[in-house]
mmCIF file of C-alpha atoms and ligand atoms in Angstrom:
data_model
loop_
_atom_site.group_PDB
_atom_site.id
_atom_site.type_symbol
_atom_site.label_atom_id
_atom_site.label_comp_id
_atom_site.label_asym_id
_atom_site.label_seq_id
_atom_site.Cartn_x
_atom_site.Cartn_y
_atom_site.Cartn_z
ATOM 1 C CA MET A 1147 -13.039 6.837 1.882
ATOM 2 C CA GLU A 1148 -11.852 10.216 0.714
ATOM 3 C CA ILE A 1149 -11.304 11.471 4.242
ATOM 4 C CA ASP A 1150 -9.359 9.839 7.062
ATOM 5 C CA LEU A 1151 -8.924 11.797 10.279
ATOM 6 C CA HIS A 1152 -7.159 9.240 12.453
ATOM 7 C CA CYS A 1153 -3.887 7.423 11.798
ATOM 8 C CA HIS A 1154 -0.422 6.884 13.234
ATOM 9 C CA SER A 1155 3.115 6.925 11.830
ATOM 10 C CA THR A 1156 6.538 5.939 13.154
ATOM 11 C CA ALA A 1157 6.586 9.308 14.939
ATOM 12 C CA SER A 1158 4.495 7.469 17.573
ATOM 13 C CA ASP A 1159 3.442 3.816 17.430
ATOM 14 C CA GLY A 1160 2.681 3.333 13.730
ATOM 15 C CA ALA A 1161 4.693 1.059 11.458
ATOM 16 C CA LEU A 1162 5.024 3.396 8.439
ATOM 17 C CA ALA A 1163 7.052 6.588 8.090
ATOM 18 C CA PRO A 1164 4.837 9.655 7.527
ATOM 19 C CA ALA A 1165 5.631 9.921 3.784
ATOM 20 C CA VAL A 1166 4.988 6.201 3.244
ATOM 21 C CA LEU A 1167 1.719 6.464 5.162
ATOM 22 C CA VAL A 1168 0.606 9.413 3.015
ATOM 23 C CA ALA A 1169 1.442 7.511 -0.188
ATOM 24 C CA ARG A 1170 -0.574 4.516 1.016
ATOM 25 C CA ALA A 1171 -3.492 6.772 1.918
ATOM 26 C CA TYR A 1172 -3.422 8.274 -1.585
ATOM 27 C CA GLU A 1173 -3.447 4.794 -3.152
ATOM 28 C CA LYS A 1174 -6.484 3.884 -1.056
ATOM 29 C CA GLY A 1175 -8.357 6.945 -2.333
ATOM 30 C CA VAL A 1176 -7.853 9.300 0.623
ATOM 31 C CA ARG A 1177 -7.641 12.961 -0.397
ATOM 32 C CA VAL A 1178 -7.986 14.658 3.013
ATOM 33 C CA LEU A 1179 -5.773 13.123 5.688
ATOM 34 C CA ALA A 1180 -5.071 14.057 9.297
ATOM 35 C CA LEU A 1181 -1.985 12.441 10.797
ATOM 36 C CA THR A 1182 -2.819 12.020 14.494
ATOM 37 C CA ASP A 1183 0.238 10.608 16.213
ATOM 38 C CA HIS A 1184 0.148 10.133 19.988
ATOM 39 C CA ASP A 1185 1.449 13.193 21.849
ATOM 40 C CA THR A 1186 3.776 14.403 19.090
ATOM 41 C CA LEU A 1187 3.753 16.727 16.079
ATOM 42 C CA GLU A 1188 7.025 15.297 14.779
ATOM 43 C CA GLY A 1189 5.596 13.585 11.681
ATOM 44 C CA LEU A 1190 3.559 16.519 10.374
ATOM 45 C CA ASP A 1191 6.230 18.267 8.269
ATOM 46 C CA GLU A 1192 7.177 15.108 6.392
ATOM 47 C CA ALA A 1193 3.523 14.187 5.921
ATOM 48 C CA ARG A 1194 2.642 17.662 4.634
ATOM 49 C CA THR A 1195 5.462 17.669 2.090
ATOM 50 C CA ALA A 1196 4.427 14.233 0.851
ATOM 51 C CA ALA A 1197 0.761 15.251 0.697
ATOM 52 C CA GLN A 1198 1.528 18.423 -1.267
ATOM 53 C CA ALA A 1199 3.385 16.415 -3.894
ATOM 54 C CA LEU A 1200 0.273 14.256 -4.347
ATOM 55 C CA ASN A 1201 -2.143 17.179 -4.274
ATOM 56 C CA MET A 1202 -3.725 15.883 -1.081
ATOM 57 C CA GLN A 1203 -4.886 17.980 1.849
ATOM 58 C CA LEU A 1204 -2.944 17.272 5.048
ATOM 59 C CA VAL A 1205 -4.750 18.464 8.158
ATOM 60 C CA ASN A 1206 -2.558 19.081 11.215
ATOM 61 C CA GLY A 1207 -3.565 16.448 13.743
ATOM 62 C CA VAL A 1208 -2.597 14.946 17.084
ATOM 63 C CA GLU A 1209 -4.023 12.396 19.549
ATOM 64 C CA LEU A 1210 -3.304 13.567 23.066
ATOM 65 C CA SER A 1211 -3.210 11.313 26.144
ATOM 66 C CA CYS A 1212 -4.947 12.563 29.266
ATOM 67 C CA THR A 1213 -6.861 11.283 32.269
ATOM 68 C CA TRP A 1214 -10.475 11.422 33.312
ATOM 69 C CA GLY A 1215 -12.295 9.349 35.906
ATOM 70 C CA GLY A 1216 -9.175 7.280 36.657
ATOM 71 C CA ALA A 1217 -8.715 6.191 33.035
ATOM 72 C CA THR A 1218 -6.389 7.131 30.181
ATOM 73 C CA ILE A 1219 -8.438 9.010 27.571
ATOM 74 C CA HIS A 1220 -7.461 10.072 24.032
ATOM 75 C CA VAL A 1221 -8.428 13.442 22.574
ATOM 76 C CA LEU A 1222 -7.952 14.328 18.896
ATOM 77 C CA GLY A 1223 -7.036 17.850 17.795
ATOM 78 C CA TYR A 1224 -7.217 19.180 14.217
ATOM 79 C CA GLY A 1225 -6.226 22.193 12.186
ATOM 80 C CA PHE A 1226 -4.270 23.879 15.002
ATOM 81 C CA ASP A 1227 -1.346 26.252 14.851
ATOM 82 C CA VAL A 1228 1.712 24.008 15.337
ATOM 83 C CA GLN A 1229 3.583 26.900 16.932
ATOM 84 C CA ALA A 1230 0.953 27.878 19.491
ATOM 85 C CA PRO A 1231 2.879 28.211 22.794
ATOM 86 C CA ALA A 1232 0.277 26.293 24.846
ATOM 87 C CA LEU A 1233 0.470 23.320 22.504
ATOM 88 C CA VAL A 1234 4.266 23.411 22.113
ATOM 89 C CA GLN A 1235 4.586 23.440 25.893
ATOM 90 C CA ALA A 1236 2.093 20.609 26.400
ATOM 91 C CA ILE A 1237 3.829 18.452 23.793
ATOM 92 C CA ALA A 1238 7.211 19.071 25.456
ATOM 93 C CA ALA A 1239 5.771 18.008 28.822
ATOM 94 C CA LEU A 1240 4.215 14.896 27.252
ATOM 95 C CA HIS A 1241 7.493 14.042 25.539
ATOM 96 C CA GLU A 1242 9.285 14.126 28.896
ATOM 97 C CA GLY A 1243 6.398 12.373 30.654
ATOM 98 C CA ARG A 1244 6.366 9.578 28.091
ATOM 99 C CA TRP A 1245 10.067 8.889 28.698
ATOM 100 C CA LEU A 1246 9.541 8.759 32.471
ATOM 101 C CA ARG A 1247 6.552 6.503 31.897
ATOM 102 C CA ALA A 1248 8.510 4.154 29.613
ATOM 103 C CA GLU A 1249 11.210 3.825 32.286
ATOM 104 C CA GLU A 1250 8.556 3.099 34.866
ATOM 105 C CA ILE A 1251 6.831 0.475 32.724
ATOM 106 C CA SER A 1252 10.215 -1.160 32.204
ATOM 107 C CA ARG A 1253 10.978 -1.155 35.949
ATOM 108 C CA LYS A 1254 7.627 -2.705 36.741
ATOM 109 C CA LEU A 1255 8.036 -5.437 34.141
ATOM 110 C CA ALA A 1256 11.536 -6.180 35.486
ATOM 111 C CA LEU A 1257 10.064 -6.664 38.968
ATOM 112 C CA LYS A 1258 7.744 -9.279 37.453
ATOM 113 C CA GLY A 1259 10.699 -11.168 35.997
ATOM 114 C CA MET A 1260 10.775 -9.521 32.561
ATOM 115 C CA PRO A 1261 14.011 -7.478 32.458
ATOM 116 C CA GLY A 1262 15.343 -5.284 29.631
ATOM 117 C CA ALA A 1263 11.956 -4.049 28.405
ATOM 118 C CA LEU A 1264 12.951 -0.427 27.759
ATOM 119 C CA GLU A 1265 15.956 -1.423 25.659
ATOM 120 C CA GLY A 1266 13.903 -4.121 23.933
ATOM 121 C CA ALA A 1267 11.031 -1.772 23.152
ATOM 122 C CA ARG A 1268 13.451 0.876 21.888
ATOM 123 C CA ALA A 1269 15.097 -1.643 19.576
ATOM 124 C CA ILE A 1270 11.711 -2.527 18.088
ATOM 125 C CA GLN A 1271 10.899 1.142 17.653
ATOM 126 C CA ALA A 1272 14.315 1.907 16.122
ATOM 127 C CA ALA A 1273 13.853 -0.841 13.541
ATOM 128 C CA LEU A 1274 10.757 1.023 12.311
ATOM 129 C CA GLY A 1275 12.057 4.600 12.364
ATOM 130 C CA ASP A 1276 14.272 7.086 14.124
ATOM 131 C CA SER A 1277 11.805 8.922 16.337
ATOM 132 C CA GLY A 1278 13.205 10.612 19.436
ATOM 133 C CA ASN A 1279 9.996 9.833 21.297
ATOM 134 C CA ALA A 1280 9.733 7.243 24.044
ATOM 135 C CA PRO A 1281 8.571 3.772 23.052
ATOM 136 C CA ALA A 1282 4.788 3.302 23.350
ATOM 137 C CA ARG A 1283 2.869 0.372 24.782
ATOM 138 C CA PRO A 1284 2.670 -1.445 21.420
ATOM 139 C CA HIS A 1285 6.492 -1.428 21.290
ATOM 140 C CA PHE A 1286 6.558 -2.938 24.780
ATOM 141 C CA ALA A 1287 3.965 -5.478 23.658
ATOM 142 C CA ASP A 1288 6.129 -6.533 20.716
ATOM 143 C CA PHE A 1289 9.115 -6.844 23.048
ATOM 144 C CA LEU A 1290 7.124 -9.146 25.361
ATOM 145 C CA VAL A 1291 6.078 -11.292 22.391
ATOM 146 C CA GLY A 1292 9.618 -11.438 20.993
ATOM 147 C CA ALA A 1293 11.063 -12.402 24.385
ATOM 148 C CA GLY A 1294 8.522 -15.201 24.691
ATOM 149 C CA TYR A 1295 6.710 -13.834 27.772
ATOM 150 C CA VAL A 1296 3.361 -13.775 25.934
ATOM 151 C CA LYS A 1297 2.106 -15.394 22.757
ATOM 152 C CA ASP A 1298 0.839 -12.289 20.980
ATOM 153 C CA ARG A 1299 0.134 -8.567 21.302
ATOM 154 C CA ALA A 1300 -3.392 -9.179 22.524
ATOM 155 C CA GLU A 1301 -2.086 -11.260 25.416
ATOM 156 C CA ALA A 1302 0.547 -8.626 26.190
ATOM 157 C CA PHE A 1303 -2.193 -6.012 26.610
ATOM 158 C CA ARG A 1304 -4.548 -8.351 28.436
ATOM 159 C CA LYS A 1305 -1.929 -9.420 30.987
ATOM 160 C CA TRP A 1306 0.453 -6.499 31.340
ATOM 161 C CA LEU A 1307 -0.207 -3.341 29.345
ATOM 162 C CA GLY A 1308 -3.945 -2.770 28.931
ATOM 163 C CA ALA A 1309 -6.241 -0.487 30.928
ATOM 164 C CA GLY A 1310 -5.736 -0.988 34.669
ATOM 165 C CA LYS A 1311 -2.717 -3.294 34.214
ATOM 166 C CA LEU A 1312 0.845 -2.669 35.345
ATOM 167 C CA GLY A 1313 1.821 -0.919 32.103
ATOM 168 C CA ASP A 1314 -1.097 1.524 32.148
ATOM 169 C CA VAL A 1315 0.958 4.246 33.822
ATOM 170 C CA LYS A 1316 -1.122 7.429 33.838
ATOM 171 C CA GLN A 1317 0.382 9.814 36.326
ATOM 172 C CA HIS A 1318 2.253 11.717 33.619
ATOM 173 C CA TRP A 1319 -0.890 12.659 31.743
ATOM 174 C CA PRO A 1320 -2.661 16.007 32.164
ATOM 175 C CA THR A 1321 -6.393 16.078 32.852
ATOM 176 C CA LEU A 1322 -9.044 15.994 30.126
ATOM 177 C CA GLU A 1323 -9.939 19.570 30.957
ATOM 178 C CA GLU A 1324 -6.350 20.788 30.597
ATOM 179 C CA THR A 1325 -5.896 18.886 27.354
ATOM 180 C CA VAL A 1326 -9.024 20.223 25.676
ATOM 181 C CA GLY A 1327 -8.006 23.684 26.920
ATOM 182 C CA THR A 1328 -4.552 23.330 25.376
ATOM 183 C CA LEU A 1329 -6.009 22.335 22.020
ATOM 184 C CA ARG A 1330 -8.562 25.139 22.066
ATOM 185 C CA ALA A 1331 -5.806 27.633 22.921
ATOM 186 C CA ALA A 1332 -3.970 26.443 19.791
ATOM 187 C CA GLY A 1333 -7.054 27.042 17.631
ATOM 188 C CA ALA A 1334 -7.837 23.346 17.213
ATOM 189 C CA TRP A 1335 -11.038 21.560 16.386
ATOM 190 C CA VAL A 1336 -11.383 18.907 19.075
ATOM 191 C CA SER A 1337 -12.843 15.392 18.919
ATOM 192 C CA LEU A 1338 -13.066 12.783 21.675
ATOM 193 C CA ALA A 1339 -11.360 9.670 20.252
ATOM 194 C CA HIS A 1340 -13.098 6.281 20.277
ATOM 195 C CA PRO A 1341 -15.410 6.872 23.284
ATOM 196 C CA SER A 1342 -16.469 3.186 23.232
ATOM 197 C CA HIS A 1343 -12.927 1.964 23.939
ATOM 198 C CA TYR A 1344 -13.205 2.701 27.618
ATOM 199 C CA ASP A 1345 -14.655 0.099 29.891
ATOM 200 C CA PHE A 1346 -17.207 2.506 31.394
ATOM 201 C CA THR A 1347 -20.828 2.074 32.373
ATOM 202 C CA ARG A 1348 -23.324 3.949 30.210
ATOM 203 C CA SER A 1349 -23.757 6.607 32.851
ATOM 204 C CA LYS A 1350 -20.004 7.105 33.238
ATOM 205 C CA ARG A 1351 -19.641 7.455 29.451
ATOM 206 C CA ARG A 1352 -22.346 10.125 29.488
ATOM 207 C CA ARG A 1353 -20.582 11.943 32.308
ATOM 208 C CA LEU A 1354 -17.358 11.814 30.293
ATOM 209 C CA ILE A 1355 -19.089 13.422 27.339
ATOM 210 C CA GLY A 1356 -20.713 16.047 29.554
ATOM 211 C CA ASP A 1357 -17.366 16.981 31.128
ATOM 212 C CA TYR A 1358 -15.712 16.950 27.718
ATOM 213 C CA ILE A 1359 -18.268 19.410 26.323
ATOM 214 C CA GLN A 1360 -17.890 21.550 29.427
ATOM 215 C CA ALA A 1361 -14.126 21.655 28.773
ATOM 216 C CA GLY A 1362 -14.710 22.916 25.215
ATOM 217 C CA GLY A 1363 -14.886 19.765 23.051
ATOM 218 C CA HIS A 1364 -16.582 20.071 19.655
ATOM 219 C CA ALA A 1365 -17.027 16.524 18.382
ATOM 220 C CA ILE A 1366 -16.892 12.830 19.194
ATOM 221 C CA GLU A 1367 -15.360 10.141 17.031
ATOM 222 C CA VAL A 1368 -18.431 8.109 16.151
ATOM 223 C CA VAL A 1369 -16.584 5.757 13.800
ATOM 224 C CA ASN A 1370 -13.167 4.258 14.568
ATOM 225 C CA GLY A 1371 -12.128 1.790 11.859
ATOM 226 C CA TYR A 1372 -14.266 -1.335 11.830
ATOM 227 C CA GLN A 1373 -15.515 -1.014 15.399
ATOM 228 C CA PRO A 1374 -18.783 -2.961 15.879
ATOM 229 C CA ALA A 1375 -21.882 -1.400 14.297
ATOM 230 C CA ASP A 1376 -23.798 -1.379 17.598
ATOM 231 C CA GLN A 1377 -21.090 0.846 19.110
ATOM 232 C CA VAL A 1378 -21.392 3.238 16.185
ATOM 233 C CA GLY A 1379 -25.149 3.262 16.798
ATOM 234 C CA SER A 1380 -24.769 4.087 20.508
ATOM 235 C CA LEU A 1381 -22.269 6.856 19.812
ATOM 236 C CA ALA A 1382 -24.516 8.300 17.099
ATOM 237 C CA ILE A 1383 -27.340 8.498 19.640
ATOM 238 C CA LEU A 1384 -25.058 10.329 22.078
ATOM 239 C CA ALA A 1385 -23.888 12.736 19.363
ATOM 240 C CA ARG A 1386 -27.492 13.598 18.464
ATOM 241 C CA GLU A 1387 -28.547 13.971 22.055
ATOM 242 C CA PHE A 1388 -25.643 16.244 22.992
ATOM 243 C CA GLY A 1389 -25.743 18.134 19.674
ATOM 244 C CA LEU A 1390 -22.129 17.308 18.864
ATOM 245 C CA LEU A 1391 -20.225 17.367 15.617
ATOM 246 C CA VAL A 1392 -18.787 13.980 14.647
ATOM 247 C CA THR A 1393 -15.559 12.577 13.218
ATOM 248 C CA ALA A 1394 -14.474 9.273 11.718
ATOM 249 C CA GLY A 1395 -11.161 7.644 10.911
ATOM 250 C CA SER A 1396 -9.378 4.345 10.480
ATOM 251 C CA ASP A 1397 -6.952 4.591 13.439
ATOM 252 C CA PHE A 1398 -4.543 2.831 11.090
ATOM 253 C CA HIS A 1399 -1.257 1.811 12.745
ATOM 254 C CA GLY A 1400 0.299 -0.376 10.051
ATOM 255 C CA PRO A 1401 -0.253 -3.026 7.393
ATOM 256 C CA GLY A 1402 -1.596 -6.316 8.683
ATOM 257 C CA GLY A 1403 -3.142 -4.713 11.747
ATOM 258 C CA TRP A 1404 -6.801 -4.451 12.634
ATOM 259 C CA SER A 1405 -7.499 -1.520 10.311
ATOM 260 C CA GLU A 1406 -6.527 -0.127 6.912
ATOM 261 C CA ILE A 1407 -5.919 3.498 6.042
ATOM 262 C CA GLY A 1408 -9.006 5.082 4.499
ATOM 263 C CA GLU A 1409 -11.298 2.271 5.673
ATOM 264 C CA TYR A 1410 -13.985 2.542 8.318
ATOM 265 C CA ARG A 1411 -17.685 1.977 8.729
ATOM 266 C CA PRO A 1412 -19.815 4.688 7.120
ATOM 267 C CA LEU A 1413 -21.071 7.476 9.383
ATOM 268 C CA PRO A 1414 -24.849 7.705 9.827
ATOM 269 C CA ASP A 1415 -25.641 10.433 7.306
ATOM 270 C CA ASP A 1416 -27.761 12.681 9.517
ATOM 271 C CA LEU A 1417 -24.763 13.518 11.724
ATOM 272 C CA PRO A 1418 -22.851 16.785 11.151
ATOM 273 C CA PRO A 1419 -19.218 16.052 10.263
ATOM 274 C CA LEU A 1420 -16.559 18.203 11.856
ATOM 275 C CA TRP A 1421 -14.594 18.346 8.603
ATOM 276 C CA SER A 1422 -17.278 20.426 6.961
ATOM 277 C CA ARG A 1423 -15.904 23.171 9.258
ATOM 278 C CA PHE A 1424 -12.220 22.806 8.405
ATOM 279 C CA LYS A 1425 -12.326 25.390 5.671
ATOM 280 C CA LEU A 1426 -14.226 27.898 7.803
ATOM 281 C CA ASP A 1427 -12.808 30.220 10.412
ATOM 282 C CA PRO A 1428 -11.001 28.723 13.385
ATOM 283 C CA PRO A 1429 -13.321 27.405 16.101
ATOM 284 C CA THR A 1430 -15.027 29.917 18.326
ATOM 285 C CA ALA A 1431 -16.368 29.429 21.814
ATOM 286 C CA ASN A 1432 -19.984 29.017 20.741
ATOM 287 C CA VAL A 1433 -19.759 26.137 18.260
HETATM 288 P P1 AMP B 2547 0.435 4.491 24.548
HETATM 289 O O1 AMP B 2547 0.385 5.743 23.713
HETATM 290 O O2 AMP B 2547 1.832 4.080 24.888
HETATM 291 O O3 AMP B 2547 -0.452 4.574 25.744
HETATM 292 O O4 AMP B 2547 -0.142 3.327 23.635
HETATM 293 C C1 AMP B 2547 -1.468 3.426 23.181
HETATM 294 C C2 AMP B 2547 -1.687 2.522 21.999
HETATM 295 O O5 AMP B 2547 -1.616 1.167 22.419
HETATM 296 C C3 AMP B 2547 -3.059 2.638 21.375
HETATM 297 O O6 AMP B 2547 -3.148 3.688 20.461
HETATM 298 C C4 AMP B 2547 -3.150 1.321 20.646
HETATM 299 O O7 AMP B 2547 -2.387 1.391 19.457
HETATM 300 C C5 AMP B 2547 -2.447 0.373 21.596
HETATM 301 N N1 AMP B 2547 -3.378 -0.349 22.480
HETATM 302 C C6 AMP B 2547 -3.995 0.114 23.582
HETATM 303 N N2 AMP B 2547 -4.757 -0.835 24.160
HETATM 304 C C7 AMP B 2547 -4.626 -1.938 23.382
HETATM 305 C C8 AMP B 2547 -5.143 -3.264 23.437
HETATM 306 N N3 AMP B 2547 -5.945 -3.655 24.426
HETATM 307 N N4 AMP B 2547 -4.767 -4.121 22.457
HETATM 308 C C9 AMP B 2547 -3.938 -3.738 21.469
HETATM 309 N N5 AMP B 2547 -3.414 -2.501 21.372
HETATM 310 C C10 AMP B 2547 -3.751 -1.616 22.303
HETATM 311 ZN ZN1 ZN B 2548 -1.617 3.962 18.885
HETATM 312 FE FE1 FE B 2549 -6.422 6.189 20.706
HETATM 313 FE FE1 FE B 2550 -5.149 6.326 17.592
#
């Protein structure tokens, strides 16, 4: 694909440094890339410099953590002003919150007989890059695998880190409404990441989308990597019904994972892509 609007670098929980990620994207045919690290803008400068050298378009991106309906939800922002005070402030709060959360996850794992998780997760993260951000759940998962507490990452999430488990610490996240508001205040285009990932009933998913639109959201991510085709179909129906713009991306985290940069299922072609708006004026309240 020529466009990929969802990927992660070592600035959050990806395995490749931003410049290496950009080079890989170029090799795979991507010409418009948004780096969307979790709760940080740290990788954007390096990615932009690398993209410029390859004549690629780098779109400012971020994937923000927030809460809605008792769950952790991810919201993607694009094309914002990196210096917008509301965004800078929110990122600073998330940076601090993520460190407190990592300490808490570590404490909880220690109480279950798995000590040293923060140090272990940090060591795994440090081997990949030199981010000043707190280790993320995948780093904790790799620690648990390495220490022999679980057999693989999937088991780490299923037993300890996934939604509703001990490691799903959410109290440091702002609300969905605040998060969409922050992004809008920074002039961002906003897309609700992977709405099928949440274990919601159909009616709860519809309520999520309704509240998200109410908060100022523009788009939903109808395609996330190789997610099952029936999920793409259900999200496409929701996008049509709610009159939303749509986005797509690989959600690439690293080689050998479940996705590849620049690769995802095709979008149903009647849906209006958000990226057709990137070159227009910044978003206004009525789009
Ligand atoms: P965090 O930002 O620390 O909450 O970590 C979120 C990341 O954990 C997601 O972007 C995924 O990369 C990963 N993740 C979340 N749930 C799972 C899961 N069930 N299995 C594997 N990875 C997951
Ligand atoms: Zn991630
Ligand atoms: Fe996500
Ligand atoms: Fe992601």
